[in-house]
PDB file of C-alpha atoms in Angstrom:
ATOM      1  CA  MET A  22      43.093 -41.637  -2.279  1.00  0.00           C
ATOM      2  CA  LEU A  23      44.547 -38.278  -1.217  1.00  0.00           C
ATOM      3  CA  GLU A  24      47.838 -37.208  -2.780  1.00  0.00           C
ATOM      4  CA  ASP A  25      50.479 -35.506  -0.637  1.00  0.00           C
ATOM      5  CA  THR A  26      49.868 -31.937  -1.764  1.00  0.00           C
ATOM      6  CA  ASP A  27      48.719 -28.570  -0.420  1.00  0.00           C
ATOM      7  CA  LYS A  28      45.741 -28.286  -2.804  1.00  0.00           C
ATOM      8  CA  ILE A  29      43.434 -30.445  -4.855  1.00  0.00           C
ATOM      9  CA  ALA A  30      40.730 -29.709  -7.422  1.00  0.00           C
ATOM     10  CA  ILE A  31      37.567 -31.776  -7.724  1.00  0.00           C
ATOM     11  CA  SER A  32      35.302 -31.763 -10.754  1.00  0.00           C
ATOM     12  CA  MET A  33      31.858 -31.652  -9.136  1.00  0.00           C
ATOM     13  CA  SER A  34      28.739 -32.468 -11.130  1.00  0.00           C
ATOM     14  CA  GLY A  35      26.356 -32.557  -8.175  1.00  0.00           C
ATOM     15  CA  GLY A  36      25.862 -36.285  -8.716  1.00  0.00           C
ATOM     16  CA  LEU A  37      26.391 -39.255  -6.444  1.00  0.00           C
ATOM     17  CA  ASP A  38      29.964 -40.057  -7.415  1.00  0.00           C
ATOM     18  CA  SER A  39      31.741 -36.709  -7.264  1.00  0.00           C
ATOM     19  CA  SER A  40      29.838 -35.687  -4.126  1.00  0.00           C
ATOM     20  CA  LEU A  41      30.848 -38.818  -2.257  1.00  0.00           C
ATOM     21  CA  MET A  42      34.423 -38.583  -3.497  1.00  0.00           C
ATOM     22  CA  THR A  43      34.658 -34.990  -2.258  1.00  0.00           C
ATOM     23  CA  TRP A  44      33.294 -36.053   1.141  1.00  0.00           C
ATOM     24  CA  LEU A  45      35.813 -38.896   1.415  1.00  0.00           C
ATOM     25  CA  LEU A  46      38.717 -36.644   0.431  1.00  0.00           C
ATOM     26  CA  CYS A  47      37.624 -34.076   3.018  1.00  0.00           C
ATOM     27  CA  LYS A  48      37.383 -36.844   5.605  1.00  0.00           C
ATOM     28  CA  GLU A  49      40.902 -38.014   4.803  1.00  0.00           C
ATOM     29  CA  ILE A  50      42.215 -34.445   5.047  1.00  0.00           C
ATOM     30  CA  SER A  51      40.462 -33.979   8.393  1.00  0.00           C
ATOM     31  CA  ASP A  52      41.428 -37.356   9.858  1.00  0.00           C
ATOM     32  CA  ASN A  53      45.093 -36.763   9.058  1.00  0.00           C
ATOM     33  CA  ASN A  54      45.169 -33.078  10.063  1.00  0.00           C
ATOM     34  CA  LYS A  55      46.275 -32.012   6.597  1.00  0.00           C
ATOM     35  CA  ASP A  56      46.326 -28.417   5.390  1.00  0.00           C
ATOM     36  CA  THR A  57      45.143 -29.380   1.901  1.00  0.00           C
ATOM     37  CA  VAL A  58      42.848 -26.794   0.298  1.00  0.00           C
ATOM     38  CA  VAL A  59      39.904 -28.132  -1.712  1.00  0.00           C
ATOM     39  CA  TYR A  60      38.867 -26.394  -4.955  1.00  0.00           C
ATOM     40  CA  PRO A  61      35.413 -27.430  -6.274  1.00  0.00           C
ATOM     41  CA  LEU A  62      35.124 -26.981 -10.058  1.00  0.00           C
ATOM     42  CA  HIS A  63      31.912 -27.022 -12.081  1.00  0.00           C
ATOM     43  CA  GLY A  64      30.836 -26.346 -15.659  1.00  0.00           C
ATOM     44  CA  ILE A  65      27.528 -24.462 -15.716  1.00  0.00           C
ATOM     45  CA  ASP A  66      24.933 -25.489 -18.290  1.00  0.00           C
ATOM     46  CA  ASN A  67      22.385 -22.674 -18.551  1.00  0.00           C
ATOM     47  CA  THR A  68      19.681 -25.149 -19.579  1.00  0.00           C
ATOM     48  CA  ARG A  69      19.996 -26.666 -16.093  1.00  0.00           C
ATOM     49  CA  PRO A  70      19.963 -23.508 -13.922  1.00  0.00           C
ATOM     50  CA  THR A  71      19.504 -25.316 -10.601  1.00  0.00           C
ATOM     51  CA  SER A  72      22.784 -27.210 -10.838  1.00  0.00           C
ATOM     52  CA  PRO A  73      25.033 -24.566  -9.215  1.00  0.00           C
ATOM     53  CA  GLU A  74      22.607 -24.260  -6.298  1.00  0.00           C
ATOM     54  CA  ASN A  75      22.632 -28.039  -5.830  1.00  0.00           C
ATOM     55  CA  ILE A  76      26.409 -28.071  -5.717  1.00  0.00           C
ATOM     56  CA  GLN A  77      26.497 -25.105  -3.347  1.00  0.00           C
ATOM     57  CA  ASN A  78      24.244 -27.059  -0.980  1.00  0.00           C
ATOM     58  CA  ILE A  79      26.736 -29.925  -1.105  1.00  0.00           C
ATOM     59  CA  ILE A  80      29.630 -27.538  -0.440  1.00  0.00           C
ATOM     60  CA  ASN A  81      27.736 -26.105   2.539  1.00  0.00           C
ATOM     61  CA  PHE A  82      27.192 -29.633   3.858  1.00  0.00           C
ATOM     62  CA  LEU A  83      30.902 -30.383   3.498  1.00  0.00           C
ATOM     63  CA  ARG A  84      31.909 -27.154   5.229  1.00  0.00           C
ATOM     64  CA  ASN A  85      29.603 -27.955   8.148  1.00  0.00           C
ATOM     65  CA  SER A  86      30.868 -31.546   8.312  1.00  0.00           C
ATOM     66  CA  PHE A  87      34.548 -30.587   8.150  1.00  0.00           C
ATOM     67  CA  PRO A  88      34.858 -27.072   9.643  1.00  0.00           C
ATOM     68  CA  SER A  89      38.653 -27.254   9.908  1.00  0.00           C
ATOM     69  CA  ILE A  90      39.121 -27.694   6.148  1.00  0.00           C
ATOM     70  CA  LYS A  91      39.433 -24.781   3.728  1.00  0.00           C
ATOM     71  CA  ILE A  92      36.985 -25.439   0.909  1.00  0.00           C
ATOM     72  CA  ASN A  93      37.307 -22.770  -1.726  1.00  0.00           C
ATOM     73  CA  ASP A  94      34.266 -21.168  -3.341  1.00  0.00           C
ATOM     74  CA  MET A  95      33.067 -22.958  -6.466  1.00  0.00           C
ATOM     75  CA  LEU A  96      35.058 -22.128  -9.601  1.00  0.00           C
ATOM     76  CA  THR A  97      33.006 -22.297 -12.781  1.00  0.00           C
ATOM     77  CA  TRP A  98      32.878 -21.908 -16.550  1.00  0.00           C
ATOM     78  CA  ASP A  99      30.094 -22.023 -19.136  1.00  0.00           C
ATOM     79  CA  ASN A 100      29.551 -25.394 -20.793  1.00  0.00           C
ATOM     80  CA  THR A 101      26.085 -24.802 -22.251  1.00  0.00           C
ATOM     81  CA  LYS A 102      25.553 -26.783 -25.438  1.00  0.00           C
ATOM     82  CA  ASP A 103      25.648 -24.455 -28.442  1.00  0.00           C
ATOM     83  CA  TYR A 104      26.381 -26.796 -31.402  1.00  0.00           C
ATOM     84  CA  LYS A 105      29.614 -24.899 -32.063  1.00  0.00           C
ATOM     85  CA  ILE A 106      32.013 -26.061 -29.369  1.00  0.00           C
ATOM     86  CA  PRO A 107      31.534 -29.543 -27.848  1.00  0.00           C
ATOM     87  CA  LYS A 108      30.701 -29.587 -24.141  1.00  0.00           C
ATOM     88  CA  SER A 109      33.694 -31.869 -23.585  1.00  0.00           C
ATOM     89  CA  LYS A 110      35.994 -29.187 -25.047  1.00  0.00           C
ATOM     90  CA  LYS A 111      34.405 -26.493 -22.877  1.00  0.00           C
ATOM     91  CA  ASP A 112      34.864 -28.677 -19.796  1.00  0.00           C
ATOM     92  CA  SER A 113      38.462 -29.441 -20.675  1.00  0.00           C
ATOM     93  CA  ASP A 114      39.224 -25.746 -21.177  1.00  0.00           C
ATOM     94  CA  GLY A 115      37.502 -24.818 -17.909  1.00  0.00           C
ATOM     95  CA  LEU A 116      39.337 -27.426 -15.879  1.00  0.00           C
ATOM     96  CA  LYS A 117      42.623 -26.448 -17.508  1.00  0.00           C
ATOM     97  CA  LYS A 118      42.058 -22.749 -16.777  1.00  0.00           C
ATOM     98  CA  TRP A 119      41.605 -23.231 -13.043  1.00  0.00           C
ATOM     99  CA  CYS A 120      44.299 -25.859 -12.614  1.00  0.00           C
ATOM    100  CA  LEU A 121      46.838 -23.595 -14.266  1.00  0.00           C
ATOM    101  CA  LYS A 122      45.688 -20.419 -12.498  1.00  0.00           C
ATOM    102  CA  TYR A 123      45.931 -21.942  -9.025  1.00  0.00           C
ATOM    103  CA  LYS A 124      48.855 -24.269  -9.830  1.00  0.00           C
ATOM    104  CA  ILE A 125      46.827 -27.321  -8.848  1.00  0.00           C
ATOM    105  CA  LYS A 126      48.707 -30.545  -9.553  1.00  0.00           C
ATOM    106  CA  TYR A 127      45.960 -33.062  -8.769  1.00  0.00           C
ATOM    107  CA  LEU A 128      42.500 -33.005 -10.318  1.00  0.00           C
ATOM    108  CA  TYR A 129      39.942 -35.563  -9.120  1.00  0.00           C
ATOM    109  CA  GLN A 130      36.945 -36.844 -11.057  1.00  0.00           C
ATOM    110  CA  GLY A 131      34.323 -39.242  -9.691  1.00  0.00           C
ATOM    111  CA  ARG A 132      33.554 -41.125 -12.892  1.00  0.00           C
ATOM    112  CA  THR A 133      32.708 -44.769 -12.316  1.00  0.00           C
ATOM    113  CA  ALA A 134      32.526 -47.780 -14.593  1.00  0.00           C
ATOM    114  CA  ASN A 135      29.224 -48.547 -16.283  1.00  0.00           C
ATOM    115  CA  PRO A 136      27.153 -51.454 -14.992  1.00  0.00           C
ATOM    116  CA  PRO A 137      27.944 -54.826 -16.591  1.00  0.00           C
ATOM    117  CA  LYS A 138      27.030 -55.076 -20.257  1.00  0.00           C
ATOM    118  CA  GLU A 139      24.082 -57.390 -19.613  1.00  0.00           C
ATOM    119  CA  VAL A 140      22.609 -54.851 -17.170  1.00  0.00           C
ATOM    120  CA  LEU A 141      23.000 -52.054 -19.696  1.00  0.00           C
ATOM    121  CA  GLU A 142      21.127 -54.129 -22.245  1.00  0.00           C
ATOM    122  CA  GLU A 143      18.283 -54.662 -19.765  1.00  0.00           C
ATOM    123  CA  PHE A 144      17.560 -50.992 -19.225  1.00  0.00           C
ATOM    124  CA  GLY A 145      18.536 -49.709 -22.623  1.00  0.00           C
ATOM    125  CA  GLY A 146      21.895 -48.131 -21.864  1.00  0.00           C
ATOM    126  CA  TRP A 147      24.781 -48.077 -24.288  1.00  0.00           C
ATOM    127  CA  HIS A 148      28.112 -49.803 -23.913  1.00  0.00           C
ATOM    128  CA  GLU A 149      31.083 -47.418 -23.798  1.00  0.00           C
ATOM    129  CA  GLU A 150      34.417 -49.185 -23.993  1.00  0.00           C
ATOM    130  CA  VAL A 151      36.127 -46.352 -22.105  1.00  0.00           C
ATOM    131  CA  ARG A 152      33.739 -46.971 -19.175  1.00  0.00           C
ATOM    132  CA  SER A 153      33.426 -50.715 -19.587  1.00  0.00           C
ATOM    133  CA  HIS A 154      33.124 -53.002 -16.585  1.00  0.00           C
ATOM    134  CA  TYR A 155      36.721 -54.168 -16.552  1.00  0.00           C
ATOM    135  CA  LYS A 156      39.110 -53.926 -13.609  1.00  0.00           C
ATOM    136  CA  ASP A 157      42.253 -52.696 -15.316  1.00  0.00           C
ATOM    137  CA  LYS A 158      41.664 -49.054 -16.233  1.00  0.00           C
ATOM    138  CA  PRO A 159      44.306 -46.610 -14.959  1.00  0.00           C
ATOM    139  CA  ILE A 160      43.155 -44.323 -12.170  1.00  0.00           C
ATOM    140  CA  LYS A 161      45.915 -41.722 -12.495  1.00  0.00           C
ATOM    141  CA  GLU A 162      47.377 -40.100 -15.580  1.00  0.00           C
ATOM    142  CA  LEU A 163      49.355 -36.978 -16.357  1.00  0.00           C
ATOM    143  CA  ILE A 164      47.462 -34.385 -18.407  1.00  0.00           C
ATOM    144  CA  LYS A 165      50.292 -32.343 -19.842  1.00  0.00           C
ATOM    145  CA  PRO A 166      48.280 -29.267 -20.978  1.00  0.00           C
ATOM    146  CA  PHE A 167      46.940 -28.976 -17.411  1.00  0.00           C
ATOM    147  CA  ASN A 168      50.354 -29.580 -15.851  1.00  0.00           C
ATOM    148  CA  ALA A 169      48.386 -31.816 -13.492  1.00  0.00           C
ATOM    149  CA  TYR A 170      47.448 -35.408 -12.818  1.00  0.00           C
ATOM    150  CA  LEU A 171      43.882 -36.538 -13.461  1.00  0.00           C
ATOM    151  CA  ILE A 172      42.811 -38.999 -10.784  1.00  0.00           C
ATOM    152  CA  ARG A 173      39.716 -41.196 -11.132  1.00  0.00           C
ATOM    153  CA  PRO A 174      39.720 -43.421  -8.042  1.00  0.00           C
ATOM    154  CA  TRP A 175      36.537 -45.230  -9.093  1.00  0.00           C
ATOM    155  CA  ALA A 176      37.310 -45.934 -12.736  1.00  0.00           C
ATOM    156  CA  ASN A 177      36.967 -49.669 -12.082  1.00  0.00           C
ATOM    157  CA  VAL A 178      33.912 -49.768  -9.802  1.00  0.00           C
ATOM    158  CA  ASP A 179      30.221 -49.144 -10.444  1.00  0.00           C
ATOM    159  CA  LYS A 180      27.167 -47.641  -8.715  1.00  0.00           C
ATOM    160  CA  LYS A 181      26.639 -50.630  -6.447  1.00  0.00           C
ATOM    161  CA  TYR A 182      30.062 -49.939  -4.910  1.00  0.00           C
ATOM    162  CA  ILE A 183      29.117 -46.260  -4.536  1.00  0.00           C
ATOM    163  CA  TYR A 184      25.920 -47.267  -2.744  1.00  0.00           C
ATOM    164  CA  GLU A 185      27.897 -49.398  -0.296  1.00  0.00           C
ATOM    165  CA  GLN A 186      30.160 -46.447   0.462  1.00  0.00           C
ATOM    166  CA  TYR A 187      27.186 -44.169   1.156  1.00  0.00           C
ATOM    167  CA  LYS A 188      25.793 -46.865   3.445  1.00  0.00           C
ATOM    168  CA  LYS A 189      29.125 -47.498   5.178  1.00  0.00           C
ATOM    169  CA  HIS A 190      29.607 -43.822   6.016  1.00  0.00           C
ATOM    170  CA  ASN A 191      25.975 -43.168   7.006  1.00  0.00           C
ATOM    171  CA  LEU A 192      25.417 -40.694   4.170  1.00  0.00           C
ATOM    172  CA  LEU A 193      22.206 -42.087   2.698  1.00  0.00           C
ATOM    173  CA  ASP A 194      20.046 -39.681   4.706  1.00  0.00           C
ATOM    174  CA  THR A 195      22.364 -36.663   4.618  1.00  0.00           C
ATOM    175  CA  LEU A 196      24.567 -36.288   1.549  1.00  0.00           C
ATOM    176  CA  GLU A 197      22.651 -38.493  -0.901  1.00  0.00           C
ATOM    177  CA  PRO A 198      19.450 -36.376  -0.856  1.00  0.00           C
ATOM    178  CA  LEU A 199      21.506 -33.326  -1.852  1.00  0.00           C
ATOM    179  CA  THR A 200      22.717 -34.987  -5.055  1.00  0.00           C
ATOM    180  CA  TRP A 201      21.028 -34.993  -8.460  1.00  0.00           C
ATOM    181  CA  SER A 202      21.616 -37.670 -11.111  1.00  0.00           C
ATOM    182  CA  CYS A 203      18.897 -37.082 -13.711  1.00  0.00           C
ATOM    183  CA  ILE A 204      19.948 -35.249 -16.889  1.00  0.00           C
ATOM    184  CA  ALA A 205      16.466 -34.590 -18.295  1.00  0.00           C
ATOM    185  CA  TYR A 206      15.416 -30.986 -18.828  1.00  0.00           C
ATOM    186  CA  ALA A 207      12.959 -28.809 -16.929  1.00  0.00           C
ATOM    187  CA  GLU A 208       9.803 -29.959 -18.713  1.00  0.00           C
ATOM    188  CA  ASP A 209      10.457 -33.618 -17.811  1.00  0.00           C
ATOM    189  CA  THR A 210      11.455 -33.055 -14.188  1.00  0.00           C
ATOM    190  CA  ASN A 211       8.957 -30.504 -12.866  1.00  0.00           C
ATOM    191  CA  PHE A 212      11.726 -27.920 -13.156  1.00  0.00           C
ATOM    192  CA  PHE A 213      14.425 -30.200 -11.727  1.00  0.00           C
ATOM    193  CA  THR A 214      12.486 -31.262  -8.640  1.00  0.00           C
ATOM    194  CA  LYS A 215      11.607 -34.825  -9.686  1.00  0.00           C
ATOM    195  CA  PRO A 216      13.807 -37.277 -11.625  1.00  0.00           C
ATOM    196  CA  CYS A 217      12.464 -38.319 -15.008  1.00  0.00           C
ATOM    197  CA  LYS A 218      13.027 -42.045 -14.257  1.00  0.00           C
ATOM    198  CA  ARG A 219      13.745 -42.634 -17.947  1.00  0.00           C
ATOM    199  CA  CYS A 220      17.227 -41.321 -18.715  1.00  0.00           C
ATOM    200  CA  TYR A 221      20.285 -43.543 -18.445  1.00  0.00           C
ATOM    201  CA  TRP A 222      21.498 -41.846 -15.276  1.00  0.00           C
ATOM    202  CA  CYS A 223      18.162 -42.358 -13.517  1.00  0.00           C
ATOM    203  CA  LYS A 224      18.194 -46.046 -14.453  1.00  0.00           C
ATOM    204  CA  GLU A 225      21.808 -46.448 -13.372  1.00  0.00           C
ATOM    205  CA  LYS A 226      21.046 -44.904  -9.977  1.00  0.00           C
ATOM    206  CA  HIS A 227      18.004 -47.127  -9.568  1.00  0.00           C
ATOM    207  CA  TRP A 228      20.143 -50.173 -10.354  1.00  0.00           C
ATOM    208  CA  GLY A 229      22.763 -49.200  -7.774  1.00  0.00           C
ATOM    209  CA  PHE A 230      20.637 -47.570  -5.063  1.00  0.00           C
ATOM    210  CA  GLY A 231      17.158 -49.056  -5.552  1.00  0.00           C
ATOM    211  CA  LYS A 232      15.675 -45.578  -5.900  1.00  0.00           C
ATOM    212  CA  TYR A 233      15.525 -42.713  -8.396  1.00  0.00           C
TER     213      TYR A 233
END
């Protein structure tokens, strides 16, 4: 999964996928005695003020787990929804800014495939062709404006695969509790302390992990 390079950027949401991917990349760096520097990137949504703290807790866990690796401080941008600029455009601009500034050639994202269509229909999710449950989506592509490659190692696997990786690496009691999947707002989550159990991301996690 790790490219032969002196630095990588990882788009971290604080969720299950990007957190595990960052852990696995750090493990590969450590196991192979690489000097690769890790740059965590995150778009801050001011309507979810606990998100940066969640990610910082994950970064602290990674630094304690892999003390020989240089993990840069979190690099951020504002992606709060404002009905003027789409969040996707804000995220793209933020990722581009940091990749260009630090001359990072490889940007990792942990996005997985959706559950199978019949599962989505069961819990009321929507079918996105770009994240459909097929096994032929590219995992690496050149993003010319970034002057970098976007790498999505898990584009063709779903949350059940992610669960098996957490289980395989004994991370269900350590890393997993630090993650946050629910996208509901403060009033529906006791100020981001309890998942809503209703949003798509809660249902997807429950399908893959058997818990919210």
